[in-house]
Short mmCIF file of C-alpha atoms in Angstrom, two decimals:
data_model
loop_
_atom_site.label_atom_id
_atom_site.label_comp_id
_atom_site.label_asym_id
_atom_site.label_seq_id
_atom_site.Cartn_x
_atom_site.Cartn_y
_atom_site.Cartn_z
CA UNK A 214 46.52 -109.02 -62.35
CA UNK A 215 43.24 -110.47 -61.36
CA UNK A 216 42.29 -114.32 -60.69
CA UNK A 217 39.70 -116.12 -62.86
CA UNK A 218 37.81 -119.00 -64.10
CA UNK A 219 37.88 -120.02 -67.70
CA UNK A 220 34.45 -120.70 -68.19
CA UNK A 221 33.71 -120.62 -72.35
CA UNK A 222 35.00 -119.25 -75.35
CA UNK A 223 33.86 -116.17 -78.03
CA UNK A 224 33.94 -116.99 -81.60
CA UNK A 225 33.93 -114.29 -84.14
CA UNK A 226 34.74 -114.65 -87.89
CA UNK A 227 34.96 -110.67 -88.92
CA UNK A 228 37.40 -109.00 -86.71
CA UNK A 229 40.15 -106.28 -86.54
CA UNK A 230 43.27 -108.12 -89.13
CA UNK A 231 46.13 -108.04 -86.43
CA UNK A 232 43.26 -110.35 -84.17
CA UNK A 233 43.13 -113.13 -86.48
CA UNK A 234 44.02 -116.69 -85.28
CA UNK A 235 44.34 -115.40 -81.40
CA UNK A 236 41.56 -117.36 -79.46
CA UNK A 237 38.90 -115.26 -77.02
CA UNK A 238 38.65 -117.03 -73.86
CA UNK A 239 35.40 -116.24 -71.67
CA UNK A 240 36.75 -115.47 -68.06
CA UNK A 241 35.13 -114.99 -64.62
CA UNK A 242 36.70 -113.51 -62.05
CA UNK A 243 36.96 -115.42 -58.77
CA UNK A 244 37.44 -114.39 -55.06
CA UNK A 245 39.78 -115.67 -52.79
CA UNK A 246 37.93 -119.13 -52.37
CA UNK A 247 37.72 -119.61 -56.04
CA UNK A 248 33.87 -118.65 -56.20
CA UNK A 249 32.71 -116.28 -58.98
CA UNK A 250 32.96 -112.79 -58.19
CA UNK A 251 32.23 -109.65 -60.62
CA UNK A 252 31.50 -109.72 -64.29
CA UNK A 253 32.80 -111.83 -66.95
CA UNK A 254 35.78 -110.58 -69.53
CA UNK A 255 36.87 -111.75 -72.36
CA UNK A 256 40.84 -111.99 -72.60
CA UNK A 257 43.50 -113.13 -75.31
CA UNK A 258 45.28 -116.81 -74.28
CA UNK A 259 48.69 -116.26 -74.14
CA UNK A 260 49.55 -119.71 -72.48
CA UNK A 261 47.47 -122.51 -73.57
CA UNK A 262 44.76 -122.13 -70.96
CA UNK A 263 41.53 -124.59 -71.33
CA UNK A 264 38.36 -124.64 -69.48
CA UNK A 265 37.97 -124.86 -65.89
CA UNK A 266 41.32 -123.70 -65.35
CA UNK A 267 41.99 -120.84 -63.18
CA UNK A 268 44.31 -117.99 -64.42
CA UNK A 269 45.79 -114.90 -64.14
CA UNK A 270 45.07 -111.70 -66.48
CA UNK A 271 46.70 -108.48 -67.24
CA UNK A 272 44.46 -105.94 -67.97
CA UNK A 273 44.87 -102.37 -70.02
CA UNK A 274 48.75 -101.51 -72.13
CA UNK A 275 50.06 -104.68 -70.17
CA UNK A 276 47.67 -106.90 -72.05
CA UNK A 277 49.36 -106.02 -75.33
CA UNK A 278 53.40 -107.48 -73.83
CA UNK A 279 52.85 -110.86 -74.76
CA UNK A 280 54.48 -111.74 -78.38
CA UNK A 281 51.14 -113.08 -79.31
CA UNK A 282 49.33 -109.72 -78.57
CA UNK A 283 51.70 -106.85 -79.43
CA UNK A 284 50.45 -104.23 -81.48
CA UNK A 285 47.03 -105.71 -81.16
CA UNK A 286 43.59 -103.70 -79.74
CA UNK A 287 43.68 -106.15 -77.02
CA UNK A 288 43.75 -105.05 -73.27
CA UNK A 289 42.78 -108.34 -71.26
CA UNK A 290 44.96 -111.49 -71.59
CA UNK A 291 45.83 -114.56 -69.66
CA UNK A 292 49.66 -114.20 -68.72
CA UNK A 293 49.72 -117.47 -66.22
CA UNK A 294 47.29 -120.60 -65.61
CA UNK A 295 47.80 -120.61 -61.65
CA UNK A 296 48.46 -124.03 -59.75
CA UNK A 297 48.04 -122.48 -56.38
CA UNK A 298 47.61 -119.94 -53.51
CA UNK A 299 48.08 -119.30 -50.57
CA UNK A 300 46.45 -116.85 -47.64
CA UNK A 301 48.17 -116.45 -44.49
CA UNK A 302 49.81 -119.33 -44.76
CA UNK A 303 46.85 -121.29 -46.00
CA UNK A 304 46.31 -123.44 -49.58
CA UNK A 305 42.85 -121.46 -50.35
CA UNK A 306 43.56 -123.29 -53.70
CA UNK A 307 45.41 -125.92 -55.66
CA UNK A 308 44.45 -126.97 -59.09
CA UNK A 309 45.32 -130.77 -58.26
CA UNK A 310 42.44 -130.79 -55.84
CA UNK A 311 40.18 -128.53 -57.24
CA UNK A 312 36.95 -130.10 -58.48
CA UNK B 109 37.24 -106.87 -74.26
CA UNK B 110 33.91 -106.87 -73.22
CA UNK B 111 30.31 -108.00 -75.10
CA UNK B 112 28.32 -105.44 -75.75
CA UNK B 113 25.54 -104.95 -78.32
CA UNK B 114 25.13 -102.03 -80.81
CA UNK B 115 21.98 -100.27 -79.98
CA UNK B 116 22.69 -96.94 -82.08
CA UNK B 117 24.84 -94.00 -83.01
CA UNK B 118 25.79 -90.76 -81.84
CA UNK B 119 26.29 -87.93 -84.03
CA UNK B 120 28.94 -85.14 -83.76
CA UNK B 121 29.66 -82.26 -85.88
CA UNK B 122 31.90 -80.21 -84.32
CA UNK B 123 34.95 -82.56 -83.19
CA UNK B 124 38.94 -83.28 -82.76
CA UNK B 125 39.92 -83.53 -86.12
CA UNK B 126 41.40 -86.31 -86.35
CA UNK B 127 37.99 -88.09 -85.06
CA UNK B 128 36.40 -87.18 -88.60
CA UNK B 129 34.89 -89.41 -90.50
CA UNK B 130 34.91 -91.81 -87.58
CA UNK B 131 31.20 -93.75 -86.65
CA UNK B 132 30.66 -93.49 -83.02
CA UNK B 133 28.15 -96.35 -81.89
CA UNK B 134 26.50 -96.72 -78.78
CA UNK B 135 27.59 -99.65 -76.89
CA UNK B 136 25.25 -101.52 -73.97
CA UNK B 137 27.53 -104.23 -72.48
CA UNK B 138 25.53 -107.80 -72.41
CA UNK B 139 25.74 -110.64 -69.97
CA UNK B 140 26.26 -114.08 -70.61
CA UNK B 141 23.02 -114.66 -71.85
CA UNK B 142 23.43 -111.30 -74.01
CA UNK B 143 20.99 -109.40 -71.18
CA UNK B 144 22.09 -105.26 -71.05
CA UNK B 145 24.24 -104.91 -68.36
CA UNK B 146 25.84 -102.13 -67.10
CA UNK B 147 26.11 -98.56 -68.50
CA UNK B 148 26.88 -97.51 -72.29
CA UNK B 149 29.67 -96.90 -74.01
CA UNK B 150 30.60 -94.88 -77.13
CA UNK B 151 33.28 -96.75 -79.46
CA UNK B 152 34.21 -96.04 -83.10
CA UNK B 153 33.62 -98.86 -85.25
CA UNK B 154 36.59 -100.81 -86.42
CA UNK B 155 35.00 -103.67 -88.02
CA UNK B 156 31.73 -102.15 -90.46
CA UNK B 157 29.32 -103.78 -87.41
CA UNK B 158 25.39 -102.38 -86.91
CA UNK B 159 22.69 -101.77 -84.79
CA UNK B 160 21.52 -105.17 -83.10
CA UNK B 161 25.05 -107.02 -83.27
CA UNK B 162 26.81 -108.34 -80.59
CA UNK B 163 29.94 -106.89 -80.42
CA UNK B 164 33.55 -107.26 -78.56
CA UNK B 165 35.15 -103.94 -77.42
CA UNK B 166 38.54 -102.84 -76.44
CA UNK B 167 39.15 -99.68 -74.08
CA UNK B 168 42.38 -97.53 -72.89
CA UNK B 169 45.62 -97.31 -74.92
CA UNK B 170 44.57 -100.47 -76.96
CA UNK B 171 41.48 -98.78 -78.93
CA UNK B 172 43.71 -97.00 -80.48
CA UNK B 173 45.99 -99.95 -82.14
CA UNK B 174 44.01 -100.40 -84.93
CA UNK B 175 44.40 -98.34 -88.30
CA UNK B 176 41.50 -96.05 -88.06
CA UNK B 177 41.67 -95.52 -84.36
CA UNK B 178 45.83 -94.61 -84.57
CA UNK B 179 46.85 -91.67 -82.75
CA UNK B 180 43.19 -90.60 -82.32
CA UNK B 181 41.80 -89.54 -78.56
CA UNK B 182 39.67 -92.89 -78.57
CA UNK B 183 39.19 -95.15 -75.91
CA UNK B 184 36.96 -97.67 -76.84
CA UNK B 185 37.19 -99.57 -80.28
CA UNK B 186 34.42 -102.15 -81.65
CA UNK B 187 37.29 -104.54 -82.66
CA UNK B 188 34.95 -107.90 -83.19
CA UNK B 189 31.88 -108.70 -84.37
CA UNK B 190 30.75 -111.99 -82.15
CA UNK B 191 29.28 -115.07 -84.07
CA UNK B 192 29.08 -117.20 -81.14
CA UNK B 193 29.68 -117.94 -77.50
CA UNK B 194 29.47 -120.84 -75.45
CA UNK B 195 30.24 -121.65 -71.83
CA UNK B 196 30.93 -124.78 -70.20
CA UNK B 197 30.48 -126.49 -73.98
CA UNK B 198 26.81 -125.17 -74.32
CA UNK B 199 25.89 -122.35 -76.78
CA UNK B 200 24.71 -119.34 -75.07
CA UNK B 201 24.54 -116.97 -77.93
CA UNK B 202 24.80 -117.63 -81.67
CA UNK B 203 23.92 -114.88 -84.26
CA UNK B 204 21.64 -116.70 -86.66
CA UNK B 205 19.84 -117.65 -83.97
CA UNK B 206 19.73 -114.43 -81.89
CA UNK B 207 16.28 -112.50 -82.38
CA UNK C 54 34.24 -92.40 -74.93
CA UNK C 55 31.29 -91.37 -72.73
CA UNK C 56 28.49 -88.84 -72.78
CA UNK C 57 28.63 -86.18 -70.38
CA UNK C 58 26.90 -82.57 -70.22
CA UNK C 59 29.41 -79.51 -69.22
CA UNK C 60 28.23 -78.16 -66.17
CA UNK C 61 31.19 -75.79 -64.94
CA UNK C 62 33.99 -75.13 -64.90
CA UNK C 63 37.16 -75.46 -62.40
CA UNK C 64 40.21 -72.62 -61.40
CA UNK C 65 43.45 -73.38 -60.53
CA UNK C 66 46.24 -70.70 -60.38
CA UNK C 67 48.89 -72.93 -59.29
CA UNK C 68 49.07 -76.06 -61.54
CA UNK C 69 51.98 -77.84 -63.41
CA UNK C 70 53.52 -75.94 -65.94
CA UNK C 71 52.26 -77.99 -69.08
CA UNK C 72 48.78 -77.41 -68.14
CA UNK C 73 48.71 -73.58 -68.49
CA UNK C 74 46.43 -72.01 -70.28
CA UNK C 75 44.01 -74.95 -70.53
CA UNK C 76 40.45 -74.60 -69.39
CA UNK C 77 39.29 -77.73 -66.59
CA UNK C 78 35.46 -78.37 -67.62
CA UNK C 79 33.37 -79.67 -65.20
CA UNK C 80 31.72 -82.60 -66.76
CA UNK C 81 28.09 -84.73 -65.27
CA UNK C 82 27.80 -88.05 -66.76
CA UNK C 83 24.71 -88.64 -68.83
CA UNK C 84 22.84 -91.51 -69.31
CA UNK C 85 20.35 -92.29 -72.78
CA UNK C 86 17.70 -90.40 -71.64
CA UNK C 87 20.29 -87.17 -70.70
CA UNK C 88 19.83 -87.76 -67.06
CA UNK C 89 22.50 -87.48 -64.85
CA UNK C 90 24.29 -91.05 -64.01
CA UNK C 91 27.44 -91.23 -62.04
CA UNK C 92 30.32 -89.26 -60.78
CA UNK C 93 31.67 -85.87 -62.47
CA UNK C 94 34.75 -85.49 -63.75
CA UNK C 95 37.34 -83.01 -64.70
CA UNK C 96 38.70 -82.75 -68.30
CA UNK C 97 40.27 -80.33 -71.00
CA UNK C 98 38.37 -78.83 -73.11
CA UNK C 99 39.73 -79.13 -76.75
CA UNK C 100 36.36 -78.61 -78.97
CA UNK C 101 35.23 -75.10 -77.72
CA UNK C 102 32.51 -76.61 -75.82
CA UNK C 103 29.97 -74.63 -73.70
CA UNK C 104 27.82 -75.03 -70.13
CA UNK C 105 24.91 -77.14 -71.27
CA UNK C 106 26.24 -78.48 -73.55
CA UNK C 107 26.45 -82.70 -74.03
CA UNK C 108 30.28 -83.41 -75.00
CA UNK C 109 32.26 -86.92 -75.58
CA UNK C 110 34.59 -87.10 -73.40
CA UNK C 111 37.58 -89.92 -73.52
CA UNK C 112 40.41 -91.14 -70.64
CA UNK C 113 43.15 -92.47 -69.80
CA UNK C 114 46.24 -91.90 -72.01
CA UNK C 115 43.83 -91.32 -75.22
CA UNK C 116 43.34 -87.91 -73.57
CA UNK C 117 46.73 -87.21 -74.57
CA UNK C 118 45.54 -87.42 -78.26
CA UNK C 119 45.22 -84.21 -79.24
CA UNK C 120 47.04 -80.98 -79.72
CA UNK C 121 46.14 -79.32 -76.67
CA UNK C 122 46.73 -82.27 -74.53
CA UNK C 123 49.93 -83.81 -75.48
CA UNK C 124 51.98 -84.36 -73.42
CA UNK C 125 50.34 -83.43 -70.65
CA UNK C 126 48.94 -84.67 -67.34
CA UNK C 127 45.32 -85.00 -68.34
CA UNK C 128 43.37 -87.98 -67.87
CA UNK C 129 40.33 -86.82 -69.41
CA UNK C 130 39.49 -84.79 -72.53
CA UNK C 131 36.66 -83.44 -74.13
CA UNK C 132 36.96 -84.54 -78.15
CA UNK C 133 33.39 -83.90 -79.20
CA UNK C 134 30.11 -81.55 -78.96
CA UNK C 135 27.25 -83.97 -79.58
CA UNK C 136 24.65 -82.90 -81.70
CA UNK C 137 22.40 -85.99 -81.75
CA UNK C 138 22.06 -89.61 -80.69
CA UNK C 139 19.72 -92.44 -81.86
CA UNK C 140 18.69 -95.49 -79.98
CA UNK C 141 16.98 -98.29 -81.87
CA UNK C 142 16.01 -95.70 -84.92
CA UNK C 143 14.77 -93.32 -82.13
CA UNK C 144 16.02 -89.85 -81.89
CA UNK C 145 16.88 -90.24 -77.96
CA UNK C 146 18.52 -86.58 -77.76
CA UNK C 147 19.21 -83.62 -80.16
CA UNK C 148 21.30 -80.87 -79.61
CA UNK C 149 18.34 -77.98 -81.45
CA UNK C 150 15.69 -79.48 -79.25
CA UNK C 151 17.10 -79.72 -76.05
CA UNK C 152 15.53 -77.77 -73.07
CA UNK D 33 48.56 -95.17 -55.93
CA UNK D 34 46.83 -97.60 -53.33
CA UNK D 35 47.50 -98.66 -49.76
CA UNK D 36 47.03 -102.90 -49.54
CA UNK D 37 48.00 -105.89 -47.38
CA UNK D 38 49.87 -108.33 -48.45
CA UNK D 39 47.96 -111.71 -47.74
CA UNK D 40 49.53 -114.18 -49.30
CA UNK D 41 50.99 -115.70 -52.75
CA UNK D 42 49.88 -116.99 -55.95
CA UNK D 43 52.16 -120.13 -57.77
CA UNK D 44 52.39 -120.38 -61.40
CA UNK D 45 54.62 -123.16 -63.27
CA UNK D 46 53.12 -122.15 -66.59
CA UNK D 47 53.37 -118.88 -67.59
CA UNK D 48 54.66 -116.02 -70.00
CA UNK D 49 57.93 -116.23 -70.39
CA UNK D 50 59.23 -113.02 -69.25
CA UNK D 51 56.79 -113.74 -65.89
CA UNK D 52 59.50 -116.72 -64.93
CA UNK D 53 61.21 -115.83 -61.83
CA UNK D 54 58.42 -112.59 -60.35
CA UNK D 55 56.75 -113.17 -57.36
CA UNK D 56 53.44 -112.70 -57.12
CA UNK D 57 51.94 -111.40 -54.19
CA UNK D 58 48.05 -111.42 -53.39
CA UNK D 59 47.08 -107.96 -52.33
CA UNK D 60 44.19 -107.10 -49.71
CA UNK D 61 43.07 -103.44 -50.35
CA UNK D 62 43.03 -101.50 -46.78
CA UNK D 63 41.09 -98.33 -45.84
CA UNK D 64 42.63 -95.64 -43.54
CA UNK D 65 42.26 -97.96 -40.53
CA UNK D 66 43.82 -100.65 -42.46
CA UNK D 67 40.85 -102.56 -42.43
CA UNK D 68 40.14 -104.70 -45.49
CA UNK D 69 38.29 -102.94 -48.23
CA UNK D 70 37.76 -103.79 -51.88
CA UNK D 71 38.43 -106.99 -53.54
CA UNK D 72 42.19 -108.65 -54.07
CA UNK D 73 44.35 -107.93 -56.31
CA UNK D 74 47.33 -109.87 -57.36
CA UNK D 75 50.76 -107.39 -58.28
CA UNK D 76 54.55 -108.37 -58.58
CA UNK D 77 56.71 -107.53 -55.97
CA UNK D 78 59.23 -105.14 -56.63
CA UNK D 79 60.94 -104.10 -53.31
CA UNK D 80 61.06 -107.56 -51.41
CA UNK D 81 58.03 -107.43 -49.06
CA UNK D 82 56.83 -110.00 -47.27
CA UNK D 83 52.98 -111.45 -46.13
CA UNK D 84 51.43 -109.07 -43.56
CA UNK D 85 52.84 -105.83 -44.44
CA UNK D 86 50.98 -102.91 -46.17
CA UNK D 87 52.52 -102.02 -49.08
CA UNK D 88 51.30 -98.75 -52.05
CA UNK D 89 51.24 -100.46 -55.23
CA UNK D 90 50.55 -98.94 -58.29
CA UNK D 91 48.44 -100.12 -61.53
CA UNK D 92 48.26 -99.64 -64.94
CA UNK D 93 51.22 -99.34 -67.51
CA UNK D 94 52.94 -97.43 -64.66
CA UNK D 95 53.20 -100.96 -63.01
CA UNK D 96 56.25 -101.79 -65.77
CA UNK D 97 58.34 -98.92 -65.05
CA UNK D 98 60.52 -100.89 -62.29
CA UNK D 99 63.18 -102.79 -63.28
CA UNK D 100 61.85 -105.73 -62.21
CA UNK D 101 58.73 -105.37 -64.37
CA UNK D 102 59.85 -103.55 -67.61
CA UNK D 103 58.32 -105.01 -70.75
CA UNK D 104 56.18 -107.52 -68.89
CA UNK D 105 52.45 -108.25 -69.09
CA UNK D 106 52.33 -106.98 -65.41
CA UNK D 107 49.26 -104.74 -64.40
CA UNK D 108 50.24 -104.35 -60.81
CA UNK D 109 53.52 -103.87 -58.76
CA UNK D 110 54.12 -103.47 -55.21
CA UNK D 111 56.23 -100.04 -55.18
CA UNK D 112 56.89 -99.16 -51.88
CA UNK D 113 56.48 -101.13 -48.52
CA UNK D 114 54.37 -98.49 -45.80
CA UNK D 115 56.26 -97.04 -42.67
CA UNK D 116 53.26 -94.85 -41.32
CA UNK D 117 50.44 -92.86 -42.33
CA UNK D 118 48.80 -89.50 -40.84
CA UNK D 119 45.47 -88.39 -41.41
CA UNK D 120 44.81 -84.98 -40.36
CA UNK D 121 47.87 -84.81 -37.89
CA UNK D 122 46.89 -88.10 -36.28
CA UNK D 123 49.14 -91.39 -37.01
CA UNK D 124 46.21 -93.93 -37.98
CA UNK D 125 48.89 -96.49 -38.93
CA UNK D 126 52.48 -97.03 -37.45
CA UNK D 127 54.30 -100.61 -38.88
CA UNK D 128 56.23 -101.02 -35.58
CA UNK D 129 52.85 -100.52 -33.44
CA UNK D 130 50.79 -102.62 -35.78
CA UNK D 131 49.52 -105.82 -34.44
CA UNK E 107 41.33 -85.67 -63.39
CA UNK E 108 39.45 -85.50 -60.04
CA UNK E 109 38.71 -83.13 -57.04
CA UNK E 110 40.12 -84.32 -54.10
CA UNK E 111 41.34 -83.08 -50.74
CA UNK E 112 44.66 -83.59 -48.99
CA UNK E 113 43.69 -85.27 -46.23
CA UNK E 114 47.60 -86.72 -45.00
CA UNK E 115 51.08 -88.64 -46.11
CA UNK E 116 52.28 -92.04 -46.55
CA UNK E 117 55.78 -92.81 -45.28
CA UNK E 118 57.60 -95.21 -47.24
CA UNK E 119 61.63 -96.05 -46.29
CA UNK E 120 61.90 -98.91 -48.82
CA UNK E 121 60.49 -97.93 -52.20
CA UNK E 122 61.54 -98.21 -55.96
CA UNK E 123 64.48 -96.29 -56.32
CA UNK E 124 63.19 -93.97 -58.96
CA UNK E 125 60.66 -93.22 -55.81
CA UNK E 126 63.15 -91.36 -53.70
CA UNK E 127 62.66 -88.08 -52.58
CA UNK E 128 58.54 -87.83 -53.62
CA UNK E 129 56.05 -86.90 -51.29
CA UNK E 130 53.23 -89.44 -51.26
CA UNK E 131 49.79 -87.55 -50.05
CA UNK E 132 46.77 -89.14 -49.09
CA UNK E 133 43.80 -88.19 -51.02
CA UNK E 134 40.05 -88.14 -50.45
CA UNK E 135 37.75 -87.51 -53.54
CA UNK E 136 35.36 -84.80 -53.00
CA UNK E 137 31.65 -84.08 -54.53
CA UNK E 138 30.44 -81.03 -56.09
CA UNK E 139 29.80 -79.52 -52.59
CA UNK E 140 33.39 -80.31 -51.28
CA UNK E 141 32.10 -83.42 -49.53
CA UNK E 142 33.79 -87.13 -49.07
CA UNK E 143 33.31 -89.07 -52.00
CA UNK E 144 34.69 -92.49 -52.49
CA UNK E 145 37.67 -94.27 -51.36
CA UNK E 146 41.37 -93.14 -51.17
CA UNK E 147 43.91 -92.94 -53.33
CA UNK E 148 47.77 -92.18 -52.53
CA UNK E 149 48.84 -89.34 -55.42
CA UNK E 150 52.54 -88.08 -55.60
CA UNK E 151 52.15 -84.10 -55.55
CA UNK E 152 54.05 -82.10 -58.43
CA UNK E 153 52.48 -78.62 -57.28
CA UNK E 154 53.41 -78.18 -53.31
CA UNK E 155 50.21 -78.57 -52.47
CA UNK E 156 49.18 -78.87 -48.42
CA UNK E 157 47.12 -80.59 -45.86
CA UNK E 158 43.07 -79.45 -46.10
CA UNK E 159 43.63 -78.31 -49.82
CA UNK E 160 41.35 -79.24 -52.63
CA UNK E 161 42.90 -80.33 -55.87
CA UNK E 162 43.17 -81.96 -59.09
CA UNK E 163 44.59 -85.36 -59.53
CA UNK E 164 45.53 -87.28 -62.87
CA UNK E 165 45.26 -91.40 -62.86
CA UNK E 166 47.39 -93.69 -65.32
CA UNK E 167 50.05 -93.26 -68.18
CA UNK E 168 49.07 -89.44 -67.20
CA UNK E 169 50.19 -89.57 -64.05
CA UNK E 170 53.64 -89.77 -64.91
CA UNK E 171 53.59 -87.18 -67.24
CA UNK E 172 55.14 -84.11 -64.95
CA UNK E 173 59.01 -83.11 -64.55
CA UNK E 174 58.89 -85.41 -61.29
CA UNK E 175 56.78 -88.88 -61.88
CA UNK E 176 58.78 -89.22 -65.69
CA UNK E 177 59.58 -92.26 -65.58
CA UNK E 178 58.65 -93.62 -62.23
CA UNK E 179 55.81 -96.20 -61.69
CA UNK E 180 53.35 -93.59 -60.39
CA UNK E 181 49.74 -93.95 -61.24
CA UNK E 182 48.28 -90.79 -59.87
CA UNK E 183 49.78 -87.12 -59.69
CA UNK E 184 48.69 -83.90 -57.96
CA UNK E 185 48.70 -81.51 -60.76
CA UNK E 186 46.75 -78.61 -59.71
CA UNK E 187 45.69 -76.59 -56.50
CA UNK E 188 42.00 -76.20 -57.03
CA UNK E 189 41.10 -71.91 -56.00
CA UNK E 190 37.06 -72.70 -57.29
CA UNK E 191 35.05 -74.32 -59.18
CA UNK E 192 31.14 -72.92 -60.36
CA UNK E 193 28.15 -74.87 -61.31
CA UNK E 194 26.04 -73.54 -63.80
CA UNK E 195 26.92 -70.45 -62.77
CA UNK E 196 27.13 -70.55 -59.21
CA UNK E 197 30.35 -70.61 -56.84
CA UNK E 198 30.24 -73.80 -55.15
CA UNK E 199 33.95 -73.74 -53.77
CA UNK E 200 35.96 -70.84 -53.37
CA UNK E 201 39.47 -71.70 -51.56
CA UNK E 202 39.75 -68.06 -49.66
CA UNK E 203 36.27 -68.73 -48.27
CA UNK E 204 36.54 -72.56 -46.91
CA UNK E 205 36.79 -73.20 -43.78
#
C-alpha cells in the first residue's frame, strides 16, 4: 500500500456499468513527511475518505477485495484513511495536528 | 486508474483471437492540468470514447473485468470517459470547456 | 498493452516444464515515432510474429490469456502484429512502408 | 521479491473491515549494502517483525496468499524476516553483525 | 520475463510457512550486452539455476505459477537458464563462451 493525499475528485457520467455510483477520488502520493511525491492516481473510496485526508491505497487485483469494488475494472482504492505514523520511533505524522 | 487522453488508434490484423473486433486506442496519460505526461499506452475501449477525450484507464488483472475485455490477454481498459475534475474545490478540467 | 518491435530472440534448454516448446522473443519498446524508448523485455510469442516486426505486447497475469500461455509462468506475451497506427488523423507508422 | 527496512508504523482507526487487527509496517527499500534506496512502501506484517530489521516482502496479488492476508485489499506483505545475504561469495549483510 | 544474473542468496530462518525449503537468489537485471541494469530483485529459482548464470525471471500472479511457488506469496520466479540470446541476427550472449 502506498500513502497519499486526497487532493480532488474525477467526475464522469458514461462509464463501465459495474462503476456506477462508486466515487473517483484524485490522490497524490506523499513521502514520509507528508509532502507530495510522484504522480497523481485516481482510486475507488472504500471508506468515506474526504479531502485533505491522508490515506492508504491498494493497488493492482487487491484493489478489487473491497465489497464495494469486487468484480469491478478497478485496480487503485483507498482501504484506510491513516491517523498516524511513526519513523524510528518518531510521529512524522498525525492527522490531529496536521494543517 | 489513471487520466489519459485518446490521441488515436492502432490497427492490427493478425491477432489473439479472442482480441477481434476489439478497438485498441492510444493512450497519453495527462497531468492535473490535462498536460501529456508520461509514455503511451494501448487500451481497448470499454466505454465507445474518441480521439481528443479525456479518459480514465485501468491496467493488470482488472482490464479484464469488464464484458468485452473477459478472459482476453488485455491489460489496460478505457473504463471512463472523464467529464470533470477538480482539486482542492477548483475545476481543473471540464469537457465542454476543454479545447 | 504496449508497442514494441521484435528484435531477437532468447534460448534456454533448461526451463520449467510448462514453458517447453515456447519461443522467448526479444522485444525493444517503441515509442510514436518507432524509436526505441525504454527497457527490453522477454515475452511469448503467440501471433507468429517475426524480427522487425512491431508487436503488442501485454503483462502481468493477462499474459496468461491465451492458449499458449495458460497456465504458465509468463509475464509477458505478444497478442498482436501491428499493421498501422494513427496519431491525431496522422498515419504515424505502417507496417508496408516501414524501412 | 524485495529486500526493505522496516522503519516504522502506520495507525489506522478507520479502515476496511477485513484490515481490523493487521499491522502495518512502513517499509524502507535497501540496496545490497542495505543502504536506503527507492521510496517507502507500506506492507502487512505477516511473520512478526519488528522496526529495524530487513525483511523480503513481496507485492502484488501474491501479497494475499498468507494467512494473515487472504482475501484482503493488501498489496504488500512482509514474507520473510532476512538472516544474511552473499553477493558473489562475500556476506554484504549479516543481522547479528548489523549495527 | 527478464534477463538477469545470479549474483547471490538471501537467508531467511523465519518466513511464511508455505516458504520453507525455497531457495531465495539474488538477482541483477542485465542489458542486451550482459551488463548491470537496474536494481535487485530477490526471485525463488524453480530451474537449479547457479551463481554467475544468466536467466529468465517472471514477476506477479506469474510468478507463482511453477510446481514450487503454487500457492506461496512469491512475486518473482526463476524459470529459465538463459544458453543465448541474438540481436537481429547477431550472438550477443552465448553461455559456453562467457566468462
Amino acid at each position: 500500500m502506498l500513502l497519499a493525499k486526497v487532493i480532488g475528485t474525477v467526475v464522469s457520467s458514461q462509464k463501465e456499468k459495474s462503476m456506477e455510483g462508486k466515487r473517483f477520488m484524485l490522490l497524490e502520493p506523499v513521502d514520509l513527511d507528508g509532502k507530495p511525491s510522484g504522480s497523481h492516481v485516481v482510486a475507488i473510496d472504500a471508506v468515506g475518505s474526504g479531502p485533505g485526508e491522508i490515506v492508504l491505497y491498494a493497488s493492482g487485483s487487491s484493489a478489487r477485495l473491497t465489497a464495494l469494488t469486487n468484480k469491478t475494472p478497478c485496480d487503485a482504492v483507498i482501504m484506510a484513511i491513516v491517523d498516524q505514523w511513526e519513523v524510528g520511533g518518531d510521529v512524522k505524522y498525525n492527522k490531529s495536528e496536521a494543517g
